[in-house]
Structures are given as structure tokens and as C-alpha cells.
Coordinates of C-alpha atoms in Angstrom, one line a residue:
M54 CA 223.7 4.8 -103.8
L55 CA 222.1 2.0 -105.9
R56 CA 221.1 1.7 -109.5
N57 CA 219.0 -0.4 -112.0
G58 CA 217.7 -0.3 -115.2
T59 CA 215.5 2.5 -115.2
G60 CA 217.7 5.0 -113.3
W61 CA 219.1 6.2 -109.8
C62 CA 217.9 5.2 -106.3
E63 CA 218.8 7.3 -103.4
M64 CA 219.2 4.3 -100.9
R65 CA 222.1 5.6 -98.7
L66 CA 222.0 3.7 -95.9
Q67 CA 223.6 0.5 -95.4
T68 CA 221.2 -1.2 -93.3
T69 CA 218.3 -0.2 -96.2
I70 CA 221.0 -1.2 -99.1
E71 CA 221.7 -4.5 -97.4
I72 CA 217.8 -5.3 -96.3
F73 CA 216.9 -5.0 -99.7
D74 CA 220.0 -6.9 -101.4
Y75 CA 218.3 -9.5 -99.0
W76 CA 215.2 -9.5 -100.3
N77 CA 216.3 -8.8 -103.6
R78 CA 218.3 -12.4 -103.4
I79 CA 215.7 -14.2 -102.0
R80 CA 212.7 -13.4 -104.4
G81 CA 214.5 -14.5 -106.8
A82 CA 212.4 -13.9 -110.3
A83 CA 209.2 -13.5 -108.3
D84 CA 207.6 -10.3 -107.6
A85 CA 207.5 -10.9 -103.6
P86 CA 209.4 -13.4 -101.8
L87 CA 207.5 -16.2 -99.2
K88 CA 207.2 -14.9 -95.9
S89 CA 208.2 -18.6 -94.8
Q90 CA 211.9 -17.5 -97.0
V91 CA 212.9 -14.6 -94.7
E92 CA 215.2 -16.2 -92.2
P93 CA 216.6 -14.3 -89.4
S94 CA 220.0 -16.0 -89.2
A95 CA 220.6 -14.6 -92.8
V96 CA 220.9 -10.9 -91.6
P97 CA 221.9 -11.1 -87.9
H98 CA 223.5 -7.6 -87.5
L99 CA 220.3 -6.1 -89.1
L100 CA 217.9 -7.4 -86.7
Q101 CA 217.1 -4.7 -84.3
S102 CA 216.8 -2.3 -87.0
L103 CA 214.0 -5.0 -88.9
F104 CA 210.0 -5.1 -88.8
I105 CA 207.4 -6.9 -90.1
L106 CA 203.8 -5.7 -90.9
E107 CA 200.5 -7.4 -91.3
T108 CA 197.3 -6.7 -92.2
R109 CA 194.7 -7.4 -89.6
K110 CA 191.4 -8.6 -89.3
G111 CA 189.8 -4.8 -88.6
G112 CA 191.9 -3.7 -92.3
D113 CA 194.4 -2.1 -90.6
I114 CA 198.3 -2.4 -91.0
G115 CA 199.9 -3.3 -87.7
F116 CA 203.5 -4.8 -86.1
R117 CA 203.8 -8.7 -85.8
L118 CA 207.5 -7.7 -85.0
A119 CA 209.6 -4.9 -84.6
G120 CA 213.4 -4.8 -83.8
T121 CA 214.7 -3.7 -80.5
R122 CA 216.4 -0.4 -82.1
I123 CA 213.2 0.7 -83.2
C124 CA 211.1 -0.2 -80.1
D125 CA 214.0 1.6 -77.9
L126 CA 213.9 4.6 -80.4
F127 CA 210.2 5.1 -79.8
G128 CA 210.4 4.2 -75.8
R129 CA 208.1 1.2 -76.0
D130 CA 207.1 -2.2 -77.4
L131 CA 205.4 -1.9 -81.0
R132 CA 204.3 -5.2 -81.2
G133 CA 200.9 -5.4 -82.0
E134 CA 200.7 -1.8 -82.5
R135 CA 198.8 0.3 -85.7
F136 CA 201.6 1.4 -87.7
S137 CA 200.2 4.3 -89.0
S138 CA 200.4 5.2 -85.0
L139 CA 203.8 6.4 -85.1
W140 CA 203.2 9.4 -87.6
A141 CA 202.4 12.7 -87.4
N142 CA 198.6 12.8 -87.6
G143 CA 197.7 14.6 -90.7
Q144 CA 199.4 11.4 -92.5
L145 CA 198.0 8.5 -90.5
A146 CA 195.6 7.6 -93.6
D147 CA 198.4 8.2 -96.1
I148 CA 200.9 6.5 -94.7
E149 CA 198.6 3.3 -94.1
R150 CA 197.0 3.6 -97.4
T151 CA 201.0 3.6 -99.3
A152 CA 201.8 0.8 -97.1
M153 CA 198.7 -1.2 -98.6
G154 CA 199.9 -0.2 -102.2
V155 CA 203.2 -1.5 -101.5
M156 CA 201.8 -4.8 -100.8
D157 CA 198.9 -4.8 -103.4
H158 CA 200.9 -3.9 -106.1
A159 CA 203.7 -5.9 -105.1
M160 CA 206.5 -3.4 -105.4
P161 CA 208.7 -1.8 -102.3
A162 CA 209.0 1.6 -101.5
L163 CA 211.7 3.5 -100.0
F164 CA 210.8 6.8 -97.8
N165 CA 212.7 9.8 -95.8
A166 CA 211.3 10.9 -92.8
T167 CA 211.9 13.1 -89.7
G168 CA 211.3 12.0 -86.4
Y169 CA 210.5 14.3 -83.7
S170 CA 211.7 13.7 -80.0
T171 CA 208.9 14.8 -76.8
V172 CA 211.6 17.4 -76.2
G173 CA 211.7 19.2 -80.0
H174 CA 214.8 17.3 -80.8
Q175 CA 215.1 16.3 -85.0
A176 CA 216.2 13.4 -86.9
S177 CA 216.6 12.0 -90.5
F178 CA 215.7 8.2 -91.0
E179 CA 215.3 6.1 -94.3
I180 CA 212.6 3.4 -94.1
I181 CA 212.1 0.5 -96.2
M182 CA 209.1 -1.3 -96.9
M183 CA 208.8 -4.2 -98.9
P184 CA 206.2 -6.9 -100.0
L185 CA 206.3 -10.5 -98.1
R186 CA 204.0 -12.8 -100.1
S187 CA 201.7 -15.8 -98.1
P188 CA 201.6 -19.7 -99.3
D189 CA 198.6 -18.3 -101.3
G190 CA 200.5 -16.2 -103.6
A191 CA 198.4 -12.7 -101.9
C192 CA 201.1 -10.0 -100.0
D193 CA 199.8 -9.8 -96.8
R194 CA 202.9 -8.4 -95.1
L195 CA 205.6 -6.1 -95.2
L196 CA 209.1 -6.5 -94.1
G197 CA 210.7 -3.3 -93.3
A198 CA 213.7 -1.2 -92.0
I199 CA 214.0 2.1 -90.0
A200 CA 217.6 3.7 -89.9
P201 CA 218.4 6.8 -88.4
A202 CA 220.9 8.9 -91.2
A203 CA 222.8 10.1 -88.9
A204 CA 224.5 8.9 -85.3
A205 CA 222.8 11.1 -82.6
S206 CA 223.5 10.5 -78.6
W207 CA 220.0 12.1 -77.8
L208 CA 218.3 8.7 -79.7
E209 CA 219.7 6.5 -76.9
I210 CA 217.7 8.1 -74.2
V211 CA 215.2 10.6 -75.6
P212 CA 212.1 9.1 -77.6
L213 CA 210.5 9.6 -80.7
E214 CA 207.1 11.3 -80.5
F215 CA 206.0 10.4 -84.0
L216 CA 207.4 10.5 -88.0
A217 CA 207.0 13.0 -90.6
L218 CA 206.9 11.8 -93.7
D219 CA 209.5 14.1 -95.9
R220 CA 209.1 12.4 -99.6
S221 CA 208.4 8.1 -100.7
R222 CA 209.6 6.6 -104.1
L223 CA 208.9 2.7 -105.6
L224 CA 212.0 1.0 -106.1
P225 CA 210.8 -0.9 -109.4
G226 CA 212.9 -3.5 -111.2
K227 CA 215.7 -5.9 -110.1
F228 CA 218.9 -4.2 -109.1
D229 CA 222.1 -5.6 -111.1
K230 CA 225.4 -4.8 -112.2
A231 CA 224.5 -3.2 -115.7
A232 CA 224.1 0.5 -115.3
P233 CA 222.6 2.3 -118.1
A234 CA 224.7 5.5 -119.5
E235 CA 223.4 8.0 -118.7
P236 CA 221.1 7.3 -115.6
R237 CA 218.0 8.8 -115.4
P238 CA 216.4 9.6 -111.9
I239 CA 213.2 7.6 -111.2
N240 CA 209.7 8.6 -110.5
R241 CA 209.0 10.0 -106.9
I242 CA 206.0 9.7 -105.0
V243 CA 205.5 12.3 -102.5
A244 CA 202.5 11.3 -100.0
G245 CA 200.1 13.7 -99.9
K246 CA 195.8 14.2 -99.3
S247 CA 195.7 15.7 -102.7
I248 CA 196.9 12.8 -104.3
H249 CA 195.4 9.3 -104.1
F250 CA 198.2 6.8 -103.9
G251 CA 196.5 4.0 -105.7
Q252 CA 196.4 6.3 -108.9
V253 CA 199.6 7.6 -108.2
M254 CA 201.1 3.4 -108.3
R255 CA 199.0 3.1 -111.2
R256 CA 200.4 5.7 -113.3
M257 CA 204.1 5.0 -112.0
V258 CA 203.3 1.4 -113.2
S259 CA 202.0 2.5 -116.7
Q260 CA 205.4 4.5 -117.1
L261 CA 207.9 1.7 -116.4
L262 CA 206.1 -0.4 -117.9
S263 CA 206.5 1.7 -121.6
A264 CA 210.0 2.5 -120.4
E265 CA 210.9 -1.2 -120.3
A266 CA 209.1 -1.7 -123.7
R267 CA 211.5 0.5 -124.9

């Protein structure tokens, strides 16, 4: 588990912790690193679990790249596929809106999801999405990772049919070694049709700015 100046971040898996640490390192003082700063050779042991998403002309978000382990989980090559196609039908719009919000506000997000196989198996996953900038300064891509919470032999033979989002939350601010005396839980975003992601994001940013001012 990591913590920052605003509270605790429930990031538990080594894959998501390491890629977030790498992303945080290369961005320096910027909100998000340039996509040209991402060097696969710096994290070779993570590549099979990483993906890159991009906004497309049609306005949707699709896979530009997907690691072999992610493709194996779903039993197909995901390159060019729409990101929301991996998710439960009722969550398609929310997932895409959340991914767009991460880019629009240049703020990474962490997800917990349950994956369901074609024959009824279930597995828990931790997913992280982090914004990347183009040379013109706009965030139009996402670097992410998908990692199972526990090893399961069936994941290597039975493909996942879809993911269902359990919860999501922002990862604001830079993580550092200084921990607050009394850690406070960070605010969480629960993706749902009743709450528009943009409204939640704006409220979250406002709360964070107020906390920093104090």
C-alpha cells in the first residue's frame, strides 16, 4: 500500500505500484509525461501487463498497444479494439467517460474490477490508467496496466468474457516518503450512471486544492 500527502492509496499489486512509480518518476514536475518519455526498456518485466489507449477520430478510446498477458486474458489480440468493449454492457459509457476524464484532467486513476470468464469463473483485478501528453501539450493517450489480484490457473486457459467495475478512485498528487501523522483516506469515485464523471472530477479537484491550501 502506498501513501501520499493527501492520504492513503490502496494500490496493492506490484505491477500497478511499479508502473505508477515509473510514470511518476518520468513526469517530474509536470502533470503528465510526454508519450515520447515512455521507454519500454525501463520496465521490461512489466510489458506483458501494460497497455496504451488513444483517442480516435470517431471520439472513442481504443487500444493502441496491449501486452501479451492482457491479450491472453481475453483470448484475442486487443490492438485497435475499443477499450469499453472489455466491460459489462451497463458500464460501457461510464468506463469511456472515466478514461476521457483521466486525460482531460491529467490525473491518474486506480480501478478494482471483477473479471468473469465464459464459463462462470471470477477473478479480481487491479487496473491503473495514467495520462500521457503529446508534443502540443494535450493529453490524448493513456498508459495503463491490468493485473490479477491472485494467481488462478484457469486464467491461462479460459478467456475472460468481460470486466465489471467494482470501484475507482483518483491518484492525486506526487507520492513521496513523507507520511502524514494521521493518514486520511482519499476520496473515492464509484462509477455509476447516477453520477456524471465530469461533475465528480471537478468536485474532487476542488477538494484537493482546498486541502493543499490548508
